[in-house]
Structure formats: C-alpha cells, structure tokens
Amino acid sequence: METYRNFINGEWVESISSKTFENVNPANTDDCLGVVKLSTREEARRAVESAAEAFRSWRATPTPARGRIVARAARLMEDDKENLAQLLTREEGKTVSESRGELQRSINVAEFVAGESRRMTGETIPSELPSNFAYTVKQPHGVVAVVTPWNFPVAIPVWKLAPALVAGNTVVFKPATNTPATATRLVEIFAEAGVPAGVLNLVLGSGSDAGDEIVNHSAVRAISFTGSNGVGLKLYEQAARRGVRVQCEMGGKNPVVVLEDADLNLAVESTAQGAFGSTGQRCTATSRAVVVEQVADEFVSRVVERAKSLRLGDGMSAETDVGPIVDSSQFKSVLRYIDIGREDGAELVTGGEVADGAGLRKGFFIKPTVFDRVTPDMRIAREEIFGPVLSVLRVKDFDEALQVANDCEYGLSSSVFTNDAARIFRFVDEIETGMTHINSPTTGGEAHVPFGGIKATGIGDFEQGSTALDFYTELKVVYVDYTGRKREGNLY
Ligand code: NAP
Ligand code: MG
C-alpha cells in the first residue's frame, strides 16, 4: 500500500512520524488507498524554511514566466483529467461526473490565473507637481500557508496555489488529512510543470500539529484557509496577533427562496440539485428552502419525490446520483443533526436514515433527507450540517422570506425563484450573502468570477475572478521626480 510523502525543497520525503491515518474509500471501507504519516512539527518547520529560502529567486522570476508554469500545470491536469477524477471519487466519494466537473473547474482556474500573469498591472497616477508622477506595483508577501478542506480537494487547492505562485509567493500547502492522494497528485503536477525546488511544499499532517506549526511560523506572511468556522476563527486570531494577512472561507447555510409565482418544476429541480448534489457536502449546498405557504405543499411533495428517486451508490458507477458521506465522523455528525431535527419538532418527510441496501453496507450512505415545517429557531435551520439534508421553512410572503433567509449567521450563497423582476432586484439588494443566483441552484461558480462569502462565512478578500490575486499581493507605491531639482513647495 502507498505511503504518502511530503514534498519539501523539491524532494519527496517520507515523514519519520509513527502516527498514521488510513485513507479509506468512503463508498467501501475495505478499500484503503494508502497511509498518511502525520508529519512532525519539525518537518513542518523544514517545509516553511525551504519556502523562505526559495522566495528570493522566485520573486525575481518574471511574472509571465511564473504564469507559464501554471498554464503548463493546467495542461497536465487536462491530460490526466480522467485518472484524477477517478482518484478523487475513490478518495472523497463524490460521483465521477461531479469529480470531472471539479477537475474542469480546476483547469479553468489555472488557465485564467495563468492569463492574469500578463495583467498584474498597477496604476500610473499624475502628480500635482510638474515632472513628477506616481505608480503602483503589486508584490508578493513571501511564504504563504495554504490550508484546505476535503470537500473540493483539487479545486480549492488550485484556486489558492495558482494565484499564490503567479503572484510570486512561495507556498507551504497543508491539505485535509483525509484527502492526501489528490493533494499528492496535484503537487506532482505542479512540480512536473516546472515549479522550482522549495517554491511549493506539501506537508501531510494533522491540522492541530503540523498545520498549527505552519500557520504560526514567523516566516509565514499570509494564510489562505478554507474550512470550518471553528478552525478559521482560530487562525484569524493567531494571524492577527502576528499582524499577518489572512483569508478564511468558512461555513454556509445557503437558502433558496421560492415565491408563489415561481416555475415550481425549476425550483424543485434546482433545490434537489443544490441540496443533494455532491451529497450536500459543498460549501454552497442548498441547506434551507424558504417557501411561501401558498406553494409549500406542492413544493415539498415534489422535492420529496425527487429525493426518493435519487440512486445512492459508489460514485464510480455511472448509475449513481448521490455518493457517500466523506468519513465516519461526518457520517455521525449528519445523523446527529437528523436526530436534533426530530427532537426539535421538525417534520421528517423523507430519508432521515442510513441507506444500507445492497452495495451500500460498507460505505457511509445516508438517504437524502427533507424536514418540513422547520422554524427559524431550530438548530437544523441555523447550523451547517454538511450532508444531504434540506430544511423547509414556510413563510407567508416575500417580506418574511427575506427576513427568514437573512436570519442566519452565515452569508455564502443563496438563490431566488420568481419571475417578478422587481422582487428579483429587491432580493439581490437585500439578501445577505456574498453570492446569489437567480432562478438557478445556490451551487456553481465560474473561474473568472469572484467567489466568497460575507458575515460569518468570509474573512478577507474574495477568491478567483478579478479578485484572485488580491489576497496574494500587496501594493508598493512609487513616487518619481524627474525635475532633477529640490522639490518646490510641499506635498501633504
Ligand atoms: P476543517 O476541519 O476546518 O479543516 C480544514 C483544514 O484545516 C484541514 O486541512 C485541517 O486539517 C486544517 N486544520 C485544522 N485545525 C487546524 C489548526 N489548528 N491549524 C491549522 N490548520 C488546521 O474543515 P473540513 O471539515 O475539512 O471542511 C469542511 C468545512 O469547510 C465546512 O465548514 C465547509 O463549509 C467549509 N468549506 C467552506 C468553503 C467556502 O468557500 N466557504 C468551501 C469548502 C468548504 P485536518 O484535516 O488534519 O483536520
Ligand atoms: Mg478518504
């Protein structure tokens, strides 16, 4: 069986640690992909030191040359797309068609960011003084820590690594412990694409040990994190104490709002897609349906019908619509939320139990679940579940729908179903989420469009799109005086 290795200073090295973690296939726990050694703090420090040493020459490499390496990584991902998609499914559980989608998103992001390398421009600014002007340049921070979750184990690392590298930073990458195989393959691709030794380092290890060592190392000047609020807020505090830049993309509780004039078929299909696609394990998954009473009975009965029609199974099979939950701890956590929903008095209308039919017994399968008559105070209306569970909240009208949709600490994504232009634009004005969709699911995004959340979801710059490089660069302002004389008058 494969033992995953760290990548430090351009070399693949096995950790000396005796602590290990088995990378099992969530669709079939008899299938073990490999073993992760949980790196020591000393190994994590070595990775940061190697990134710090490589910074000087990497920042001096012309930006378009750095971009060309990222473009090559995009091509290598494209060449190996099918293998990578299958590895992703075996490791994380999403269906192979969802994996292909994630790979394509990753390729798109890398291509887009490679192009940005020829557009890393500043401003030129006329001066109040004759024969003077000012300009700005964008410069890298130094060593950046990239800490990522398991649910998009290829795309999220790519949308952080690509801009970090193009901007001229060196990186220490700490992926989620339970997705080491895809992380390893991704780093191999960047290395093969020509990233020089020390510029990109991979450390496999637990967040609380190796991860903690990396993010708190004095040479790390910026931390880009995606994951849970508990961990993200802690990193934010630690970074604040050292005065370093931080970007955290965290939880969501994304609502779809369905009004009485909505195309109900479209609303039902999109809600099911958003709630149960990727087994509900997307940060932008639809978690709440806020439905106007007038159409609620019809909406619920059709969503239930749709949920029941979904085929659970190993994501490798073309027949599968919904794959397993990623691991036993998430599995228990989702089941616990289903109990909480029942205890709090929500009406369970479908699912709510482990799926243990033929071919499912060795995996972490939970039936797509819908709770009706959920009230805004219930925990299943407020807390992120991160599984195939939809909470339906009934409201009397559009005003109440907006109020209920916004009554939530998170602010990642949302959507509205109506054909009334005035209400669409009022929704866009008033909904408190970083991204919103009109008559389409809460999920989905494009490489060249910014991505991010507000409220408790997001800290720091948005990622991707025109904002992709914002977090990874800082400005330098340059004043140029070509009079050749002592300055006349004062600038304040
Ligand atoms: P997590 O438990 O917060 O872990 C995320 C990463 O942080 C992992 O690599 C983890 O390592 C590491 N980590 C944990 N403790 C750390 C510490 N003290 N110092 C440094 N690193 C540490 O999140 P997850 O369970 O993997 O992912 C699910 C969460 O991600 C959900 O809340 C979801 O909403 C969120 N998410 C948000 C977005 C978005 O864009 N808003 C996108 C995707 C996912 P270990 O694996 O070793 O614990
Ligand atoms: Mg796994």
Coordinates of C-alpha atoms and ligand atoms in Angstrom, one line a residue:
M1 CA 0.0 0.0 0.0
E2 CA 1.2 3.5 -0.8
T3 CA 2.6 5.7 2.0
Y4 CA 2.1 9.3 1.0
R5 CA 5.1 11.6 1.3
N6 CA 5.8 15.2 2.0
F7 CA 7.3 17.4 -0.8
I8 CA 10.0 19.6 0.7
N9 CA 12.6 21.6 -1.1
G10 CA 11.8 19.7 -4.4
E11 CA 12.1 16.3 -2.9
W12 CA 9.6 13.6 -1.9
V13 CA 10.4 12.6 1.6
E14 CA 8.6 10.2 3.9
S15 CA 7.8 11.5 7.4
I16 CA 9.6 9.9 10.3
S17 CA 6.4 10.1 12.3
S18 CA 4.9 6.9 13.8
K19 CA 1.4 8.5 13.9
T20 CA -0.6 7.3 10.8
F21 CA -4.0 7.7 9.2
E22 CA -5.6 5.4 6.7
N23 CA -7.1 6.9 3.6
V24 CA -10.2 4.8 3.0
N25 CA -12.7 4.9 0.3
P26 CA -16.0 6.2 1.8
A27 CA -18.1 4.1 -0.5
N28 CA -16.3 0.9 0.6
T29 CA -14.2 1.0 3.8
D30 CA -12.5 -2.3 2.8
D31 CA -10.7 -0.3 0.1
C32 CA -7.8 1.5 1.6
L33 CA -6.0 3.8 -0.8
G34 CA -2.9 4.4 1.3
V35 CA -1.4 5.6 4.6
V36 CA -0.7 9.1 5.7
K37 CA 2.1 9.7 8.2
L38 CA 1.1 12.6 10.3
S39 CA 4.2 14.8 10.0
T40 CA 6.0 16.2 13.0
R41 CA 6.3 19.9 13.9
E42 CA 10.0 19.7 12.9
E43 CA 9.1 18.5 9.4
A44 CA 6.5 21.3 9.1
R45 CA 9.2 23.8 10.1
R46 CA 11.6 22.5 7.5
A47 CA 8.9 23.0 4.8
V48 CA 8.5 26.6 5.8
E49 CA 12.2 27.2 5.9
S50 CA 12.6 25.7 2.4
A51 CA 9.8 28.0 1.2
A52 CA 11.5 31.0 2.8
E53 CA 14.8 30.2 1.1
A54 CA 13.2 29.8 -2.3
F55 CA 11.4 33.2 -2.1
R56 CA 14.2 35.4 -3.3
S57 CA 14.7 33.8 -6.7
W58 CA 11.0 33.0 -7.2
R59 CA 10.0 36.7 -6.7
A60 CA 12.7 37.7 -9.2
T61 CA 11.3 35.3 -11.9
P62 CA 9.2 37.4 -14.3
T63 CA 5.5 37.2 -13.6
P64 CA 4.6 35.8 -17.1
A65 CA 7.2 33.1 -16.7
R66 CA 5.6 32.1 -13.4
G67 CA 2.2 32.2 -15.3
R68 CA 3.6 29.9 -18.0
I69 CA 4.3 27.2 -15.3
V70 CA 0.8 27.5 -14.0
A71 CA -0.5 27.2 -17.6
R72 CA 1.6 24.0 -18.0
A73 CA 0.0 22.6 -14.8
A74 CA -3.4 23.3 -16.4
R75 CA -2.5 21.3 -19.4
L76 CA -1.1 18.4 -17.3
M77 CA -4.3 18.3 -15.3
E78 CA -6.2 18.2 -18.6
D79 CA -4.1 15.3 -19.9
D80 CA -4.6 13.4 -16.7
K81 CA -8.2 14.5 -16.1
E82 CA -9.9 11.1 -16.1
N83 CA -7.4 9.5 -13.8
L84 CA -7.5 12.4 -11.4
A85 CA -11.4 12.3 -11.5
Q86 CA -11.4 8.6 -10.6
L87 CA -8.9 9.1 -7.8
L88 CA -11.0 12.0 -6.4
T89 CA -14.1 9.8 -6.4
R90 CA -12.3 6.9 -4.7
E91 CA -10.8 9.2 -2.1
E92 CA -13.7 11.6 -1.4
G93 CA -16.7 9.8 -2.6
K94 CA -18.4 12.3 -5.0
T95 CA -19.7 10.8 -8.2
V96 CA -17.2 10.6 -11.1
S97 CA -19.2 13.1 -13.1
E98 CA -19.0 15.5 -10.2
S99 CA -15.3 14.8 -10.0
R100 CA -14.9 15.6 -13.7
G101 CA -16.7 18.8 -13.0
E102 CA -14.3 19.7 -10.2
L103 CA -11.3 18.9 -12.4
Q104 CA -12.7 21.1 -15.2
R105 CA -13.2 23.9 -12.7
S106 CA -9.6 23.4 -11.6
I107 CA -8.3 23.6 -15.1
N108 CA -10.3 26.7 -15.9
V109 CA -9.0 28.4 -12.8
A110 CA -5.4 27.6 -13.6
E111 CA -5.8 28.8 -17.2
F112 CA -7.5 32.0 -16.0
V113 CA -4.8 32.7 -13.4
A114 CA -2.0 32.0 -15.8
G115 CA -3.5 34.6 -18.1
E116 CA -3.6 37.1 -15.2
S117 CA 0.2 36.8 -15.0
R118 CA 0.3 39.1 -18.0
R119 CA -2.1 41.5 -16.4
M120 CA -0.6 42.0 -13.0
T121 CA -0.7 45.7 -13.6
G122 CA -0.7 48.7 -11.2
E123 CA -1.8 52.3 -11.7
T124 CA 0.1 55.3 -13.0
I125 CA -1.1 58.5 -11.3
P126 CA -0.4 62.0 -12.4
S127 CA 1.2 64.3 -9.8
E128 CA 0.2 67.8 -8.6
L129 CA 3.8 68.8 -9.3
P130 CA 5.3 69.2 -12.8
S131 CA 7.7 66.5 -14.0
N132 CA 6.5 64.1 -11.3
F133 CA 4.2 61.1 -11.3
A134 CA 3.4 58.1 -9.1
Y135 CA 2.8 54.5 -9.9
T136 CA 1.9 51.3 -8.0
V137 CA 3.2 47.8 -8.4
K138 CA 1.9 44.5 -6.9
Q139 CA 4.4 42.5 -4.9
P140 CA 4.3 39.1 -3.2
H141 CA 4.2 38.6 0.5
G142 CA 6.8 35.9 0.9
V143 CA 5.8 32.5 2.3
V144 CA 2.0 31.8 2.1
A145 CA 0.3 28.9 4.1
V146 CA -2.5 27.2 2.1
V147 CA -4.7 25.2 4.4
T148 CA -7.6 23.4 2.7
P149 CA -10.6 21.1 3.4
W150 CA -11.5 17.7 2.0
N151 CA -14.7 18.5 0.1
F152 CA -13.1 20.0 -3.0
P153 CA -9.6 18.5 -2.6
V154 CA -8.5 19.5 -6.1
A155 CA -10.3 22.7 -7.0
I156 CA -9.8 24.6 -3.7
P157 CA -6.0 24.0 -3.6
V158 CA -5.8 25.0 -7.3
W159 CA -7.7 28.3 -6.7
K160 CA -5.2 29.1 -3.9
L161 CA -1.9 27.7 -5.2
A162 CA -2.2 29.1 -8.7
P163 CA -2.6 32.8 -7.7
A164 CA -0.2 32.4 -4.8
L165 CA 2.5 31.2 -7.2
V166 CA 1.7 33.6 -10.1
A167 CA 2.0 36.5 -7.6
G168 CA 5.5 35.4 -6.7
N169 CA 4.9 33.9 -3.3
T170 CA 6.3 30.6 -2.1
V171 CA 3.9 28.1 -0.5
V172 CA 3.5 25.6 2.2
F173 CA 0.4 23.5 1.4
K174 CA -1.4 21.6 4.2
P175 CA -4.3 19.7 2.7
A176 CA -7.0 18.0 4.7
T177 CA -5.7 14.8 6.3
N178 CA -8.4 12.6 4.7
T179 CA -7.6 13.6 1.1
P180 CA -3.9 13.1 0.8
A181 CA -3.9 11.2 -2.6
T182 CA -5.4 14.0 -4.7
A183 CA -3.2 16.6 -2.9
T184 CA -0.1 14.5 -3.7
R185 CA -1.1 14.1 -7.3
L186 CA -1.7 17.8 -7.6
V187 CA 1.7 18.8 -6.2
E188 CA 3.3 16.2 -8.6
I189 CA 1.7 18.0 -11.5
F190 CA 2.9 21.5 -10.4
A191 CA 6.4 20.1 -9.9
E192 CA 6.3 18.5 -13.4
A193 CA 5.1 21.8 -14.8
G194 CA 8.3 23.4 -13.6
V195 CA 7.8 24.9 -10.2
P196 CA 11.3 25.2 -8.8
A197 CA 12.5 23.4 -5.7
G198 CA 11.3 25.0 -2.5
V199 CA 8.6 27.1 -4.2
L200 CA 5.8 24.7 -3.4
N201 CA 6.0 22.4 -0.4
L202 CA 3.5 19.8 0.7
V203 CA 3.1 18.8 4.3
L204 CA 0.7 16.0 5.2
G205 CA -0.2 16.0 8.8
S206 CA -2.9 16.9 11.3
G207 CA -4.2 20.4 11.5
S208 CA -3.7 20.7 15.2
D209 CA 0.0 19.7 14.9
A210 CA 1.7 20.2 11.6
G211 CA -1.0 22.8 10.5
D212 CA -0.6 24.7 13.7
E213 CA 3.2 24.8 13.3
I214 CA 3.0 26.1 9.8
V215 CA 0.4 28.9 10.3
N216 CA 2.2 30.2 13.4
H217 CA 5.7 30.1 11.9
S218 CA 7.3 33.6 11.9
A219 CA 8.3 33.3 8.2
V220 CA 4.7 32.8 7.1
R221 CA 3.3 36.2 6.0
A222 CA -0.1 35.2 4.8
I223 CA -2.6 32.4 5.4
S224 CA -5.3 31.3 3.0
F225 CA -7.7 28.9 4.6
T226 CA -10.9 27.2 3.6
G227 CA -12.7 25.1 6.2
S228 CA -14.9 25.2 9.3
N229 CA -15.6 28.3 11.4
G230 CA -14.1 26.8 14.5
V231 CA -10.7 26.4 12.8
G232 CA -10.9 29.6 10.7
L233 CA -11.6 31.9 13.5
K234 CA -8.7 30.5 15.5
L235 CA -6.3 31.1 12.6
Y236 CA -7.7 34.6 12.2
E237 CA -6.9 35.3 15.9
Q238 CA -3.5 33.8 15.6
A239 CA -2.7 35.7 12.4
A240 CA -4.0 39.0 14.0
R241 CA -1.6 38.6 16.9
R242 CA 1.3 38.4 14.4
G243 CA -0.1 41.1 12.1
V244 CA -0.2 38.8 9.0
R245 CA -2.7 38.7 6.2
V246 CA -5.5 36.1 6.5
Q247 CA -8.3 34.9 4.2
C248 CA -10.8 32.5 5.6
E249 CA -13.7 30.9 3.6
M250 CA -15.9 29.1 6.1
G251 CA -19.3 27.6 6.6
G252 CA -22.6 28.2 4.9
K253 CA -26.3 27.7 5.4
N254 CA -27.4 28.6 2.0
P255 CA -31.1 29.4 1.4
V256 CA -33.2 29.1 -1.7
V257 CA -36.3 31.3 -1.6
V258 CA -39.3 30.1 -3.6
L259 CA -42.1 32.6 -4.2
E260 CA -45.7 31.9 -5.3
D261 CA -45.1 32.8 -9.0
A262 CA -42.0 30.6 -9.3
D263 CA -41.6 28.0 -12.0
L264 CA -42.1 25.2 -9.5
N265 CA -40.5 22.5 -11.6
L266 CA -37.4 24.5 -12.0
A267 CA -37.4 25.4 -8.3
V268 CA -37.8 21.8 -7.2
E269 CA -35.1 20.5 -9.6
S270 CA -32.6 23.2 -8.6
T271 CA -33.3 22.7 -4.9
A272 CA -32.7 19.0 -5.2
Q273 CA -29.6 19.6 -7.2
G274 CA -28.2 22.1 -4.7
A275 CA -29.2 20.1 -1.6
F276 CA -28.3 16.5 -2.6
G277 CA -25.6 17.0 -5.3
S278 CA -22.1 16.2 -4.0
T279 CA -24.0 14.6 -1.1
G280 CA -24.7 18.0 0.3
Q281 CA -21.0 18.5 1.0
R282 CA -20.5 21.7 -0.9
C283 CA -20.0 24.9 1.0
T284 CA -22.6 26.4 -1.4
A285 CA -25.0 23.4 -0.9
T286 CA -28.7 24.3 -0.5
S287 CA -29.5 23.8 3.1
R288 CA -32.7 25.8 3.6
A289 CA -35.7 26.1 1.4
V290 CA -37.7 29.2 2.4
V291 CA -41.0 28.7 0.7
V292 CA -44.1 30.8 0.5
E293 CA -47.1 28.9 2.1
Q294 CA -49.2 29.2 -1.0
V295 CA -47.0 26.8 -2.9
A296 CA -45.3 24.9 0.0
D297 CA -47.4 21.7 0.0
E298 CA -46.8 21.3 -3.7
F299 CA -43.1 22.2 -3.4
V300 CA -42.5 19.7 -0.6
S301 CA -44.3 16.8 -2.2
R302 CA -42.3 17.3 -5.4
V303 CA -38.9 17.7 -3.6
V304 CA -39.7 14.5 -1.6
E305 CA -40.5 12.7 -4.8
R306 CA -37.2 13.9 -6.3
A307 CA -35.2 13.0 -3.2
K308 CA -36.7 9.4 -3.3
S309 CA -35.8 9.0 -6.9
L310 CA -32.1 9.6 -6.4
R311 CA -29.9 6.5 -6.6
L312 CA -27.2 6.1 -3.9
G313 CA -24.1 4.2 -4.5
D314 CA -20.4 4.1 -5.3
G315 CA -19.6 7.3 -7.2
M316 CA -17.6 5.2 -9.7
S317 CA -20.8 3.8 -11.1
A318 CA -22.5 5.7 -13.9
E319 CA -25.8 4.8 -12.3
T320 CA -25.1 6.7 -9.1
D321 CA -26.7 10.1 -8.4
V322 CA -25.5 10.5 -4.8
G323 CA -22.3 9.2 -3.3
P324 CA -21.3 8.6 0.3
I325 CA -20.6 11.0 3.2
V326 CA -16.8 11.5 3.3
D327 CA -15.9 9.7 6.6
S328 CA -17.2 8.2 9.8
S329 CA -17.0 11.4 11.8
Q330 CA -19.0 13.4 9.2
F331 CA -21.4 10.4 8.9
K332 CA -22.1 10.5 12.7
S333 CA -22.4 14.3 12.7
V334 CA -25.0 14.3 9.9
L335 CA -27.0 11.5 11.7
R336 CA -26.8 13.5 14.9
Y337 CA -28.3 16.6 13.1
I338 CA -31.1 14.4 11.8
D339 CA -31.9 13.4 15.5
I340 CA -31.7 17.0 16.5
G341 CA -34.2 17.9 13.8
R342 CA -36.6 15.3 15.1
E343 CA -36.1 16.3 18.7
D344 CA -36.7 19.9 17.9
G345 CA -40.1 19.0 16.4
A346 CA -39.4 19.4 12.6
E347 CA -41.5 17.1 10.4
L348 CA -39.3 14.4 8.8
V349 CA -40.9 13.8 5.4
T350 CA -38.3 11.6 3.7
G351 CA -34.9 10.0 4.4
G352 CA -33.5 10.5 7.8
E353 CA -31.8 7.2 8.0
V354 CA -28.7 5.2 6.9
A355 CA -29.0 3.7 3.5
D356 CA -28.0 0.1 3.9
G357 CA -29.3 -1.6 0.8
A358 CA -27.2 -3.9 -1.5
G359 CA -23.8 -2.5 -2.2
L360 CA -24.1 0.2 0.4
R361 CA -23.3 -1.6 3.7
K362 CA -19.6 -0.9 3.6
G363 CA -19.9 2.8 2.9
F364 CA -21.2 5.9 4.7
F365 CA -24.5 6.4 3.0
I366 CA -27.4 8.5 4.3
K367 CA -30.7 8.8 2.4
P368 CA -31.5 12.2 1.0
T369 CA -33.4 13.8 3.8
V370 CA -36.1 16.5 3.9
F371 CA -37.5 18.2 7.0
D372 CA -40.7 20.2 6.6
R373 CA -42.1 22.9 9.0
V374 CA -38.7 23.8 10.3
T375 CA -38.8 27.0 12.3
P376 CA -36.0 29.6 12.3
D377 CA -35.0 29.0 15.9
M378 CA -34.4 25.2 15.3
R379 CA -30.7 24.1 15.1
I380 CA -31.3 22.5 11.7
A381 CA -32.3 26.0 10.4
R382 CA -29.2 27.7 11.8
E383 CA -26.2 25.3 11.9
E384 CA -24.3 23.9 9.0
I385 CA -25.0 20.2 8.6
F386 CA -22.8 19.5 5.5
G387 CA -24.8 16.5 4.3
P388 CA -27.8 15.6 2.2
V389 CA -30.4 17.3 4.5
L390 CA -32.8 20.0 3.4
S391 CA -34.8 22.1 5.9
V392 CA -38.0 23.6 4.6
L393 CA -39.2 26.8 6.3
R394 CA -42.7 28.0 5.4
V395 CA -43.3 31.8 5.3
K396 CA -46.4 33.9 4.5
D397 CA -44.9 36.3 1.9
F398 CA -41.8 37.7 0.2
D399 CA -41.0 40.1 3.1
E400 CA -41.0 37.3 5.6
A401 CA -39.0 35.1 3.2
L402 CA -36.2 37.7 3.0
Q403 CA -36.3 38.2 6.8
V404 CA -36.0 34.4 7.4
A405 CA -33.4 33.9 4.7
N406 CA -31.2 36.6 6.4
D407 CA -31.8 35.3 9.9
C408 CA -28.6 33.3 9.9
E409 CA -25.0 33.9 10.9
Y410 CA -23.6 32.7 7.6
G411 CA -23.6 34.5 4.3
L412 CA -22.1 32.4 1.4
S413 CA -24.7 31.8 -1.3
S414 CA -28.4 32.0 -1.9
S415 CA -31.0 31.8 -4.7
V416 CA -34.5 33.0 -5.5
F417 CA -37.2 31.6 -7.7
T418 CA -39.6 34.1 -9.1
N419 CA -40.3 35.8 -12.4
D420 CA -41.1 39.2 -10.9
A421 CA -38.2 41.5 -11.9
A422 CA -38.9 43.9 -9.1
R423 CA -38.7 41.2 -6.5
I424 CA -35.6 39.7 -8.1
F425 CA -33.8 43.0 -7.7
R426 CA -35.1 43.7 -4.2
F427 CA -33.8 40.2 -3.3
V428 CA -30.4 41.0 -4.8
D429 CA -30.3 44.2 -2.8
E430 CA -31.3 42.8 0.5
I431 CA -30.1 39.2 0.7
E432 CA -27.0 38.9 3.0
T433 CA -24.8 36.5 1.0
G434 CA -21.6 37.0 -0.9
M435 CA -23.1 35.3 -4.0
T436 CA -26.6 34.9 -5.2
H437 CA -28.3 33.1 -8.0
I438 CA -31.5 34.0 -9.9
N439 CA -33.7 31.0 -10.9
S440 CA -30.8 28.6 -10.5
P441 CA -29.2 26.5 -7.7
T442 CA -27.2 28.0 -4.9
T443 CA -24.2 26.0 -6.1
G444 CA -21.9 26.5 -9.0
G445 CA -19.5 29.2 -10.0
E446 CA -17.1 30.2 -12.7
A447 CA -13.3 30.5 -12.7
H448 CA -13.3 34.1 -13.9
V449 CA -16.0 35.3 -11.5
P450 CA -15.1 36.3 -7.8
F451 CA -16.1 33.7 -5.2
G452 CA -16.7 34.4 -1.5
G453 CA -18.9 34.9 1.5
I454 CA -19.9 37.6 3.9
K455 CA -21.0 37.6 7.6
A456 CA -19.6 34.6 9.5
T457 CA -18.6 32.9 6.2
G458 CA -15.8 35.0 4.9
I459 CA -12.9 37.0 6.2
G460 CA -10.6 38.8 3.8
D461 CA -10.6 39.1 0.0
F462 CA -12.8 37.1 -2.3
E463 CA -11.0 34.4 -4.3
Q464 CA -10.9 33.7 -8.1
G465 CA -12.0 36.0 -10.9
S466 CA -10.8 39.6 -10.9
T467 CA -10.1 39.2 -7.1
A468 CA -7.9 36.1 -7.5
L469 CA -4.6 37.9 -6.9
D470 CA -5.8 40.5 -4.4
F471 CA -5.0 38.4 -1.3
Y472 CA -1.7 37.2 -2.6
T473 CA -0.2 40.6 -3.4
E474 CA 0.5 43.9 -1.7
L475 CA 0.9 47.3 -3.2
K476 CA 4.0 49.3 -3.4
V477 CA 3.6 53.0 -4.2
V478 CA 6.4 54.7 -6.1
Y479 CA 6.8 58.5 -6.4
V480 CA 9.1 59.6 -9.3
D481 CA 10.5 63.1 -9.5
Y482 CA 12.4 63.8 -12.8
T483 CA 12.9 67.5 -12.3
G484 CA 16.4 67.0 -11.0
R485 CA 15.8 69.8 -8.6
K486 CA 15.0 70.2 -4.9
R487 CA 11.2 70.0 -4.6
E488 CA 9.4 73.3 -4.8
G489 CA 6.6 73.7 -2.3
N490 CA 5.3 70.9 -0.1
L491 CA 3.2 67.8 -0.7
Y492 CA 1.0 67.0 2.2
Ligands
NAP1 P1 -11.7 21.9 9.0 O1 -11.9 20.8 9.9 O2 -11.8 23.3 9.4 O3 -10.3 21.7 8.3 C1 -9.8 22.5 7.2 C2 -8.3 22.4 7.2 O4 -7.8 23.0 8.4 C3 -7.8 20.9 7.2 O5 -6.7 20.9 6.4 C4 -7.4 20.8 8.7 O6 -6.5 19.7 8.9 C5 -6.8 22.1 9.0 N1 -6.7 22.5 10.4 C6 -7.5 22.0 11.4 N2 -7.1 22.6 12.6 C7 -6.0 23.4 12.3 C8 -5.2 24.2 13.1 N3 -5.3 24.4 14.4 N4 -4.2 24.9 12.4 C9 -4.0 24.8 11.1 N5 -4.8 24.0 10.3 C10 -5.8 23.3 10.9 O7 -12.8 21.8 7.8 P2 -13.2 20.4 7.0 O8 -14.0 19.6 7.9 O9 -12.0 19.8 6.3 O10 -14.1 21.1 5.8 C11 -15.5 21.3 5.9 C12 -15.7 22.8 6.2 O11 -15.2 23.6 5.1 C13 -17.2 23.1 6.2 O12 -17.5 24.0 7.3 C14 -17.4 23.9 4.9 O13 -18.5 24.8 4.9 C15 -16.1 24.6 4.7 N6 -15.9 25.0 3.3 C16 -16.1 26.3 3.0 C17 -15.9 26.7 1.7 C18 -16.1 28.1 1.3 O14 -15.7 28.5 0.3 N7 -16.8 28.9 2.1 C19 -15.6 25.8 0.7 C20 -15.4 24.4 1.1 C21 -15.6 24.1 2.4 P3 -7.1 18.2 9.3 O15 -7.7 17.7 8.1 O16 -5.9 17.5 9.6 O17 -8.0 18.4 10.4
MG2 MG -10.6 9.1 2.1

